[in-house]
């Protein structure tokens, strides 16, 4: 037996040693480090930031950066599962068997969407900066009297107001129309300068058929955006992935879109014709309205190689408004004292606004982390506003039928303007670990000239108002013949840094913008910063802070200083004007949650804007009339709240509430600013008919406080009254007649929608502005200019 043990013990020890070595070797393999990296994109090839990548069943994970890149290290095992997830996208998994070394895995995350007969519902995405993204398709079936599309969608957002359904202009947090920046594919968009009424306005530059993404900020925005003090709207036109086309028609106009796509190029074309003659027929002033608005846009993108990209945008627009009024009847007042205002007209108005916009850009990417873009753009406008109107009016007591005022007024204008703006920009973007660095330099040349002559005469019961011993005197007169050529230069540098700590995921964006204007030799420095946190204790929260110093660099209208000489108001351009300043302080956040199995997001932001070096102004319809000098200071403060989600399963709806107060101090006296709208409640609600998801309903409702107003040409100091609240409900019914399931084969028809809208469903008389009449005793009466009443609209949408 001893001999047996002596013989086999060495063999047993060697076997144990061998097994031990194998076990150690296997353990060593198990401990081998693996590195996995790649890019996470959506179905359109766009990088997805803040996507989570983690090992299933462990706490090991990471997030993607601004370029969608991620990198993750872990120990190898027999079988591992990587999980890719992000709010708003479908979760994807990748199984790995005994992974070793460095692995490259790119992942595509489709958006979490439910198709409800053309209404696209997505899970709610994160907003980690001060700019949030809107769904470009959300307003496709929205009842829209203005035909503006994107701007009408903005008007339903918290902090945004628009009290005129004929206009695409909007106010943001107490600012004027002209304090908003609009960019399309990186170029700043300008609007005509002589427009004074919504009837003249015509088409917005933005073509909704061509829009790919919408980014919007109501304050605290980044240094890469220019010198405006209210908001930024950043539009990117989409690039078609195949040949496609669409056409739409309604009682308000027609539009057509064609998109072409090849291996190295895409080409989009949009044409629109709009007329609001149908809506203008509901106004109190009857006559021959002949508005005609037309534009054509083209967007060409060419990619000759992996490193290069070349693109151009062109726009031609002609907005023409011709009007021959006949008569007007307005009934206004209170139950105790009702008035009637009747006018019989002679004469007419003929306005023309013709604009041209073009841009060219080229982008070079030496690597995936670096990009340089050179962009050149130009804008040119030729505008004319001419009218000669005579009105014989009767103002009477509606109950007693007794005349209160009888008179005549005459209005005359010959206004002409030309403007050209040329811009050259160079910008860069560089990404490295945790950082995205952006910079840009810009040079701009501006040439503007005008020739204006307008006057107004009022005569009540045979006495010119005002009346002097020397004879009749014009109630208002203005003359202007000016030209200006100036140059601007600007530069910015900003960095976005994302990092994790025990508190959660932080996103810090900080930058500095500097600019110079040769007209007044003014230098501006604008530091801006924002910080967001997705807290570790609950990643359904997103908290945000933002602060910055912003300037409203005057363009042209702000320079017009009116001086009275011999009873005539003459305009001179003020070379000593300074840019109004606004210090933004913003604090807010989002909370994502589920209720009844549906996705919701509640957002709230409180803000304070300290305003200084203000140029006071008054607003008449959509015309902003400036004092031409820095005379006041002020503030704007408020709270914006928004509830977004599936009010009805499978649809997107939202409810917005804004509370705001804005005042300015002029000549030592505090007074409300022209945009002081204390509250605004907006609802956009989608639903479908029970039993048939081919029928959908869209409802848009607004309740907003009145705005300050006063007599014309009397200044801000006389605005002691407020308009009635703005109340309006629009509703639309849409039927999906043809879709992919029952499409017309052989004709290439993908979708056909037919719809009916009812504008101003409750037929509420909203007030746009006032016309002031004076009787022989000098008493003034404010006669309301009502907006449109109830109208029915029929529309058709065809997609190929």
PDB file of N, CA, C and O in Angstrom, residues 190 227-228 420-422 442-448 483-491 514-525 551-560 573-580 613 615 628 630:
ATOM      1  N   UNK A 190     -34.612  88.345 -41.217  1.00  0.00           N
ATOM      2  CA  UNK A 190     -35.142  89.691 -41.014  1.00  0.00           C
ATOM      3  C   UNK A 190     -36.564  89.762 -41.548  1.00  0.00           C
ATOM      4  O   UNK A 190     -36.944  89.039 -42.467  1.00  0.00           O
ATOM      5  N   UNK A 227     -27.380  89.487 -30.592  1.00  0.00           N
ATOM      6  CA  UNK A 227     -27.710  90.529 -29.625  1.00  0.00           C
ATOM      7  C   UNK A 227     -29.183  90.904 -29.704  1.00  0.00           C
ATOM      8  O   UNK A 227     -29.572  91.864 -30.371  1.00  0.00           O
ATOM      9  N   UNK A 228     -30.011  90.123 -29.027  1.00  0.00           N
ATOM     10  CA  UNK A 228     -31.415  90.401 -28.788  1.00  0.00           C
ATOM     11  C   UNK A 228     -31.706  90.011 -27.346  1.00  0.00           C
ATOM     12  O   UNK A 228     -31.025  89.158 -26.776  1.00  0.00           O
ATOM     13  N   UNK A 420     -30.293  96.590 -47.334  1.00  0.00           N
ATOM     14  CA  UNK A 420     -29.454  95.461 -47.720  1.00  0.00           C
ATOM     15  C   UNK A 420     -28.543  95.112 -46.551  1.00  0.00           C
ATOM     16  O   UNK A 420     -27.915  96.001 -45.971  1.00  0.00           O
ATOM     17  N   UNK A 421     -28.490  93.837 -46.217  1.00  0.00           N
ATOM     18  CA  UNK A 421     -27.631  93.352 -45.139  1.00  0.00           C
ATOM     19  C   UNK A 421     -26.794  92.208 -45.687  1.00  0.00           C
ATOM     20  O   UNK A 421     -27.330  91.237 -46.237  1.00  0.00           O
ATOM     21  N   UNK A 422     -25.481  92.315 -45.539  1.00  0.00           N
ATOM     22  CA  UNK A 422     -24.547  91.286 -46.010  1.00  0.00           C
ATOM     23  C   UNK A 422     -23.721  90.796 -44.820  1.00  0.00           C
ATOM     24  O   UNK A 422     -23.198  91.621 -44.058  1.00  0.00           O
ATOM     25  N   UNK A 442     -17.826  87.173 -36.902  1.00  0.00           N
ATOM     26  CA  UNK A 442     -18.809  87.614 -37.884  1.00  0.00           C
ATOM     27  C   UNK A 442     -18.550  89.060 -38.273  1.00  0.00           C
ATOM     28  O   UNK A 442     -18.221  89.887 -37.424  1.00  0.00           O
ATOM     29  N   UNK A 443     -18.723  89.355 -39.539  1.00  0.00           N
ATOM     30  CA  UNK A 443     -18.655  90.724 -40.049  1.00  0.00           C
ATOM     31  C   UNK A 443     -19.921  90.990 -40.850  1.00  0.00           C
ATOM     32  O   UNK A 443     -20.369  90.123 -41.621  1.00  0.00           O
ATOM     33  N   UNK A 444     -20.497  92.194 -40.664  1.00  0.00           N
ATOM     34  CA  UNK A 444     -21.773  92.499 -41.306  1.00  0.00           C
ATOM     35  C   UNK A 444     -21.772  93.938 -41.813  1.00  0.00           C
ATOM     36  O   UNK A 444     -21.297  94.839 -41.139  1.00  0.00           O
ATOM     37  N   UNK A 445     -22.330  94.109 -43.000  1.00  0.00           N
ATOM     38  CA  UNK A 445     -22.480  95.444 -43.581  1.00  0.00           C
ATOM     39  C   UNK A 445     -23.961  95.707 -43.813  1.00  0.00           C
ATOM     40  O   UNK A 445     -24.682  94.857 -44.359  1.00  0.00           O
ATOM     41  N   UNK A 446     -24.433  96.906 -43.406  1.00  0.00           N
ATOM     42  CA  UNK A 446     -25.847  97.251 -43.506  1.00  0.00           C
ATOM     43  C   UNK A 446     -26.011  98.578 -44.247  1.00  0.00           C
ATOM     44  O   UNK A 446     -25.310  99.558 -43.947  1.00  0.00           O
ATOM     45  N   UNK A 447     -26.936  98.610 -45.194  1.00  0.00           N
ATOM     46  CA  UNK A 447     -27.276  99.841 -45.916  1.00  0.00           C
ATOM     47  C   UNK A 447     -28.797  99.983 -45.912  1.00  0.00           C
ATOM     48  O   UNK A 447     -29.512  99.100 -46.392  1.00  0.00           O
ATOM     49  N   UNK A 448     -29.271 101.101 -45.392  1.00  0.00           N
ATOM     50  CA  UNK A 448     -30.711 101.343 -45.291  1.00  0.00           C
ATOM     51  C   UNK A 448     -30.994 102.778 -45.704  1.00  0.00           C
ATOM     52  O   UNK A 448     -30.286 103.708 -45.284  1.00  0.00           O
ATOM     53  N   UNK A 483     -30.630 107.986 -44.709  1.00  0.00           N
ATOM     54  CA  UNK A 483     -29.896 106.801 -45.153  1.00  0.00           C
ATOM     55  C   UNK A 483     -28.778 106.530 -44.159  1.00  0.00           C
ATOM     56  O   UNK A 483     -28.264 107.448 -43.510  1.00  0.00           O
ATOM     57  N   UNK A 484     -28.415 105.277 -44.058  1.00  0.00           N
ATOM     58  CA  UNK A 484     -27.379 104.873 -43.123  1.00  0.00           C
ATOM     59  C   UNK A 484     -26.619 103.700 -43.721  1.00  0.00           C
ATOM     60  O   UNK A 484     -27.211 102.798 -44.318  1.00  0.00           O
ATOM     61  N   UNK A 485     -25.317 103.718 -43.576  1.00  0.00           N
ATOM     62  CA  UNK A 485     -24.472 102.578 -43.916  1.00  0.00           C
ATOM     63  C   UNK A 485     -23.532 102.354 -42.749  1.00  0.00           C
ATOM     64  O   UNK A 485     -22.803 103.270 -42.337  1.00  0.00           O
ATOM     65  N   UNK A 486     -23.562 101.168 -42.211  1.00  0.00           N
ATOM     66  CA  UNK A 486     -22.752 100.877 -41.030  1.00  0.00           C
ATOM     67  C   UNK A 486     -22.229  99.455 -41.106  1.00  0.00           C
ATOM     68  O   UNK A 486     -22.678  98.643 -41.925  1.00  0.00           O
ATOM     69  N   UNK A 487     -21.273  99.176 -40.234  1.00  0.00           N
ATOM     70  CA  UNK A 487     -20.652  97.853 -40.166  1.00  0.00           C
ATOM     71  C   UNK A 487     -20.688  97.347 -38.726  1.00  0.00           C
ATOM     72  O   UNK A 487     -20.542  98.123 -37.776  1.00  0.00           O
ATOM     73  N   UNK A 488     -20.861  96.060 -38.625  1.00  0.00           N
ATOM     74  CA  UNK A 488     -20.868  95.405 -37.319  1.00  0.00           C
ATOM     75  C   UNK A 488     -19.858  94.267 -37.328  1.00  0.00           C
ATOM     76  O   UNK A 488     -19.623  93.616 -38.359  1.00  0.00           O
ATOM     77  N   UNK A 489     -19.281  94.017 -36.169  1.00  0.00           N
ATOM     78  CA  UNK A 489     -18.379  92.874 -35.989  1.00  0.00           C
ATOM     79  C   UNK A 489     -18.753  92.196 -34.681  1.00  0.00           C
ATOM     80  O   UNK A 489     -19.145  92.857 -33.709  1.00  0.00           O
ATOM     81  N   UNK A 490     -18.664  90.888 -34.646  1.00  0.00           N
ATOM     82  CA  UNK A 490     -19.017  90.135 -33.443  1.00  0.00           C
ATOM     83  C   UNK A 490     -18.172  88.883 -33.360  1.00  0.00           C
ATOM     84  O   UNK A 490     -17.689  88.357 -34.373  1.00  0.00           O
ATOM     85  N   UNK A 491     -17.978  88.403 -32.146  1.00  0.00           N
ATOM     86  CA  UNK A 491     -17.246  87.164 -31.896  1.00  0.00           C
ATOM     87  C   UNK A 491     -17.788  86.536 -30.630  1.00  0.00           C
ATOM     88  O   UNK A 491     -18.263  87.233 -29.724  1.00  0.00           O
ATOM     89  N   UNK A 514     -18.839  89.228 -27.783  1.00  0.00           N
ATOM     90  CA  UNK A 514     -18.392  90.615 -27.924  1.00  0.00           C
ATOM     91  C   UNK A 514     -18.827  91.125 -29.296  1.00  0.00           C
ATOM     92  O   UNK A 514     -18.811  90.379 -30.281  1.00  0.00           O
ATOM     93  N   UNK A 515     -19.222  92.403 -29.355  1.00  0.00           N
ATOM     94  CA  UNK A 515     -19.659  92.965 -30.631  1.00  0.00           C
ATOM     95  C   UNK A 515     -19.331  94.448 -30.690  1.00  0.00           C
ATOM     96  O   UNK A 515     -19.156  95.114 -29.653  1.00  0.00           O
ATOM     97  N   UNK A 516     -19.284  94.961 -31.908  1.00  0.00           N
ATOM     98  CA  UNK A 516     -18.965  96.372 -32.146  1.00  0.00           C
ATOM     99  C   UNK A 516     -19.833  96.873 -33.294  1.00  0.00           C
ATOM    100  O   UNK A 516     -20.054  96.172 -34.287  1.00  0.00           O
ATOM    101  N   UNK A 517     -20.335  98.132 -33.153  1.00  0.00           N
ATOM    102  CA  UNK A 517     -21.148  98.749 -34.194  1.00  0.00           C
ATOM    103  C   UNK A 517     -20.529 100.089 -34.545  1.00  0.00           C
ATOM    104  O   UNK A 517     -20.326 100.950 -33.675  1.00  0.00           O
ATOM    105  N   UNK A 518     -20.258 100.290 -35.846  1.00  0.00           N
ATOM    106  CA  UNK A 518     -19.562 101.498 -36.276  1.00  0.00           C
ATOM    107  C   UNK A 518     -20.443 102.748 -36.177  1.00  0.00           C
ATOM    108  O   UNK A 518     -19.911 103.854 -36.058  1.00  0.00           O
ATOM    109  N   UNK A 519     -21.769 102.594 -36.224  1.00  0.00           N
ATOM    110  CA  UNK A 519     -22.648 103.761 -36.224  1.00  0.00           C
ATOM    111  C   UNK A 519     -22.490 104.589 -34.951  1.00  0.00           C
ATOM    112  O   UNK A 519     -22.344 105.793 -34.989  1.00  0.00           O
ATOM    113  N   UNK A 520     -22.552 103.916 -33.809  1.00  0.00           N
ATOM    114  CA  UNK A 520     -22.410 104.655 -32.546  1.00  0.00           C
ATOM    115  C   UNK A 520     -21.103 104.337 -31.826  1.00  0.00           C
ATOM    116  O   UNK A 520     -20.925 104.733 -30.673  1.00  0.00           O
ATOM    117  N   UNK A 521     -20.228 103.588 -32.505  1.00  0.00           N
ATOM    118  CA  UNK A 521     -18.917 103.232 -31.953  1.00  0.00           C
ATOM    119  C   UNK A 521     -19.056 102.579 -30.578  1.00  0.00           C
ATOM    120  O   UNK A 521     -18.331 102.887 -29.636  1.00  0.00           O
ATOM    121  N   UNK A 522     -19.963 101.636 -30.504  1.00  0.00           N
ATOM    122  CA  UNK A 522     -20.272 100.997 -29.228  1.00  0.00           C
ATOM    123  C   UNK A 522     -19.722  99.571 -29.187  1.00  0.00           C
ATOM    124  O   UNK A 522     -19.933  98.781 -30.112  1.00  0.00           O
ATOM    125  N   UNK A 523     -19.027  99.253 -28.098  1.00  0.00           N
ATOM    126  CA  UNK A 523     -18.558  97.903 -27.819  1.00  0.00           C
ATOM    127  C   UNK A 523     -19.489  97.265 -26.801  1.00  0.00           C
ATOM    128  O   UNK A 523     -19.892  97.901 -25.821  1.00  0.00           O
ATOM    129  N   UNK A 524     -19.817  95.999 -27.012  1.00  0.00           N
ATOM    130  CA  UNK A 524     -20.676  95.271 -26.087  1.00  0.00           C
ATOM    131  C   UNK A 524     -19.999  93.976 -25.667  1.00  0.00           C
ATOM    132  O   UNK A 524     -19.413  93.272 -26.501  1.00  0.00           O
ATOM    133  N   UNK A 525     -20.057  93.667 -24.374  1.00  0.00           N
ATOM    134  CA  UNK A 525     -19.574  92.397 -23.837  1.00  0.00           C
ATOM    135  C   UNK A 525     -20.737  91.710 -23.147  1.00  0.00           C
ATOM    136  O   UNK A 525     -21.375  92.290 -22.262  1.00  0.00           O
ATOM    137  N   UNK A 551     -27.952  92.291 -24.745  1.00  0.00           N
ATOM    138  CA  UNK A 551     -28.140  93.615 -25.324  1.00  0.00           C
ATOM    139  C   UNK A 551     -29.053  93.528 -26.541  1.00  0.00           C
ATOM    140  O   UNK A 551     -29.028  92.540 -27.291  1.00  0.00           O
ATOM    141  N   UNK A 552     -29.859  94.580 -26.720  1.00  0.00           N
ATOM    142  CA  UNK A 552     -30.708  94.713 -27.891  1.00  0.00           C
ATOM    143  C   UNK A 552     -30.042  95.720 -28.822  1.00  0.00           C
ATOM    144  O   UNK A 552     -30.251  96.932 -28.717  1.00  0.00           O
ATOM    145  N   UNK A 553     -29.210  95.203 -29.703  1.00  0.00           N
ATOM    146  CA  UNK A 553     -28.487  96.096 -30.602  1.00  0.00           C
ATOM    147  C   UNK A 553     -29.459  96.746 -31.580  1.00  0.00           C
ATOM    148  O   UNK A 553     -30.154  96.051 -32.330  1.00  0.00           O
ATOM    149  N   UNK A 554     -29.568  98.094 -31.597  1.00  0.00           N
ATOM    150  CA  UNK A 554     -30.530  98.755 -32.494  1.00  0.00           C
ATOM    151  C   UNK A 554     -30.233  98.414 -33.951  1.00  0.00           C
ATOM    152  O   UNK A 554     -29.077  98.250 -34.358  1.00  0.00           O
ATOM    153  N   UNK A 555     -31.301  98.318 -34.738  1.00  0.00           N
ATOM    154  CA  UNK A 555     -31.129  98.016 -36.157  1.00  0.00           C
ATOM    155  C   UNK A 555     -31.385  99.267 -37.007  1.00  0.00           C
ATOM    156  O   UNK A 555     -30.496  99.791 -37.636  1.00  0.00           O
ATOM    157  N   UNK A 556     -32.607  99.761 -37.009  1.00  0.00           N
ATOM    158  CA  UNK A 556     -32.890 100.984 -37.769  1.00  0.00           C
ATOM    159  C   UNK A 556     -34.024 101.788 -37.126  1.00  0.00           C
ATOM    160  O   UNK A 556     -33.864 102.984 -36.826  1.00  0.00           O
ATOM    161  N   UNK A 557     -35.141 101.146 -36.882  1.00  0.00           N
ATOM    162  CA  UNK A 557     -36.302 101.863 -36.358  1.00  0.00           C
ATOM    163  C   UNK A 557     -36.016 102.491 -35.003  1.00  0.00           C
ATOM    164  O   UNK A 557     -36.550 103.558 -34.672  1.00  0.00           O
ATOM    165  N   UNK A 558     -35.155 101.840 -34.212  1.00  0.00           N
ATOM    166  CA  UNK A 558     -34.838 102.375 -32.889  1.00  0.00           C
ATOM    167  C   UNK A 558     -34.073 103.696 -32.965  1.00  0.00           C
ATOM    168  O   UNK A 558     -34.060 104.476 -32.008  1.00  0.00           O
ATOM    169  N   UNK A 559     -33.406 103.943 -34.098  1.00  0.00           N
ATOM    170  CA  UNK A 559     -32.593 105.151 -34.242  1.00  0.00           C
ATOM    171  C   UNK A 559     -33.415 106.388 -34.578  1.00  0.00           C
ATOM    172  O   UNK A 559     -32.927 107.508 -34.460  1.00  0.00           O
ATOM    173  N   UNK A 560     -34.645 106.207 -34.979  1.00  0.00           N
ATOM    174  CA  UNK A 560     -35.459 107.298 -35.531  1.00  0.00           C
ATOM    175  C   UNK A 560     -35.960 108.204 -34.410  1.00  0.00           C
ATOM    176  O   UNK A 560     -36.901 107.879 -33.696  1.00  0.00           O
ATOM    177  N   UNK A 573     -31.687 110.496 -37.490  1.00  0.00           N
ATOM    178  CA  UNK A 573     -31.116 109.261 -36.946  1.00  0.00           C
ATOM    179  C   UNK A 573     -30.157 109.612 -35.822  1.00  0.00           C
ATOM    180  O   UNK A 573     -29.232 110.400 -35.997  1.00  0.00           O
ATOM    181  N   UNK A 574     -30.377 109.007 -34.671  1.00  0.00           N
ATOM    182  CA  UNK A 574     -29.628 109.327 -33.458  1.00  0.00           C
ATOM    183  C   UNK A 574     -28.329 108.522 -33.411  1.00  0.00           C
ATOM    184  O   UNK A 574     -28.342 107.307 -33.196  1.00  0.00           O
ATOM    185  N   UNK A 575     -27.206 109.207 -33.603  1.00  0.00           N
ATOM    186  CA  UNK A 575     -25.899 108.538 -33.572  1.00  0.00           C
ATOM    187  C   UNK A 575     -25.412 108.285 -32.156  1.00  0.00           C
ATOM    188  O   UNK A 575     -24.409 107.595 -31.960  1.00  0.00           O
ATOM    189  N   UNK A 576     -26.102 108.819 -31.163  1.00  0.00           N
ATOM    190  CA  UNK A 576     -25.710 108.614 -29.767  1.00  0.00           C
ATOM    191  C   UNK A 576     -26.537 107.539 -29.077  1.00  0.00           C
ATOM    192  O   UNK A 576     -26.472 107.389 -27.862  1.00  0.00           O
ATOM    193  N   UNK A 577     -27.325 106.819 -29.857  1.00  0.00           N
ATOM    194  CA  UNK A 577     -28.152 105.763 -29.276  1.00  0.00           C
ATOM    195  C   UNK A 577     -27.258 104.682 -28.661  1.00  0.00           C
ATOM    196  O   UNK A 577     -26.138 104.435 -29.130  1.00  0.00           O
ATOM    197  N   UNK A 578     -27.736 104.048 -27.605  1.00  0.00           N
ATOM    198  CA  UNK A 578     -27.028 102.940 -26.964  1.00  0.00           C
ATOM    199  C   UNK A 578     -27.924 101.709 -26.930  1.00  0.00           C
ATOM    200  O   UNK A 578     -29.155 101.826 -26.903  1.00  0.00           O
ATOM    201  N   UNK A 579     -27.316 100.555 -26.911  1.00  0.00           N
ATOM    202  CA  UNK A 579     -28.073  99.308 -26.925  1.00  0.00           C
ATOM    203  C   UNK A 579     -28.747  99.088 -25.574  1.00  0.00           C
ATOM    204  O   UNK A 579     -28.072  99.107 -24.539  1.00  0.00           O
ATOM    205  N   UNK A 580     -30.073  98.887 -25.546  1.00  0.00           N
ATOM    206  CA  UNK A 580     -30.739  98.520 -24.298  1.00  0.00           C
ATOM    207  C   UNK A 580     -30.137  97.245 -23.718  1.00  0.00           C
ATOM    208  O   UNK A 580     -29.715  96.346 -24.455  1.00  0.00           O
ATOM    209  N   UNK A 613     -31.205 101.340 -19.920  1.00  0.00           N
ATOM    210  CA  UNK A 613     -30.920 102.015 -21.202  1.00  0.00           C
ATOM    211  C   UNK A 613     -32.017 101.733 -22.230  1.00  0.00           C
ATOM    212  O   UNK A 613     -31.750 101.616 -23.426  1.00  0.00           O
ATOM    213  N   UNK A 615     -35.156 102.094 -24.766  1.00  0.00           N
ATOM    214  CA  UNK A 615     -35.710 103.045 -25.727  1.00  0.00           C
ATOM    215  C   UNK A 615     -37.223 102.865 -25.671  1.00  0.00           C
ATOM    216  O   UNK A 615     -37.749 101.871 -26.179  1.00  0.00           O
ATOM    217  N   UNK A 628     -36.661 106.858 -30.017  1.00  0.00           N
ATOM    218  CA  UNK A 628     -35.390 107.189 -30.659  1.00  0.00           C
ATOM    219  C   UNK A 628     -34.298 107.603 -29.695  1.00  0.00           C
ATOM    220  O   UNK A 628     -33.216 108.032 -30.126  1.00  0.00           O
ATOM    221  N   UNK A 630     -32.478 106.748 -25.499  1.00  0.00           N
ATOM    222  CA  UNK A 630     -32.442 105.933 -24.277  1.00  0.00           C
ATOM    223  C   UNK A 630     -32.966 106.785 -23.126  1.00  0.00           C
ATOM    224  O   UNK A 630     -32.269 107.662 -22.619  1.00  0.00           O
TER     225      UNK A 630
END
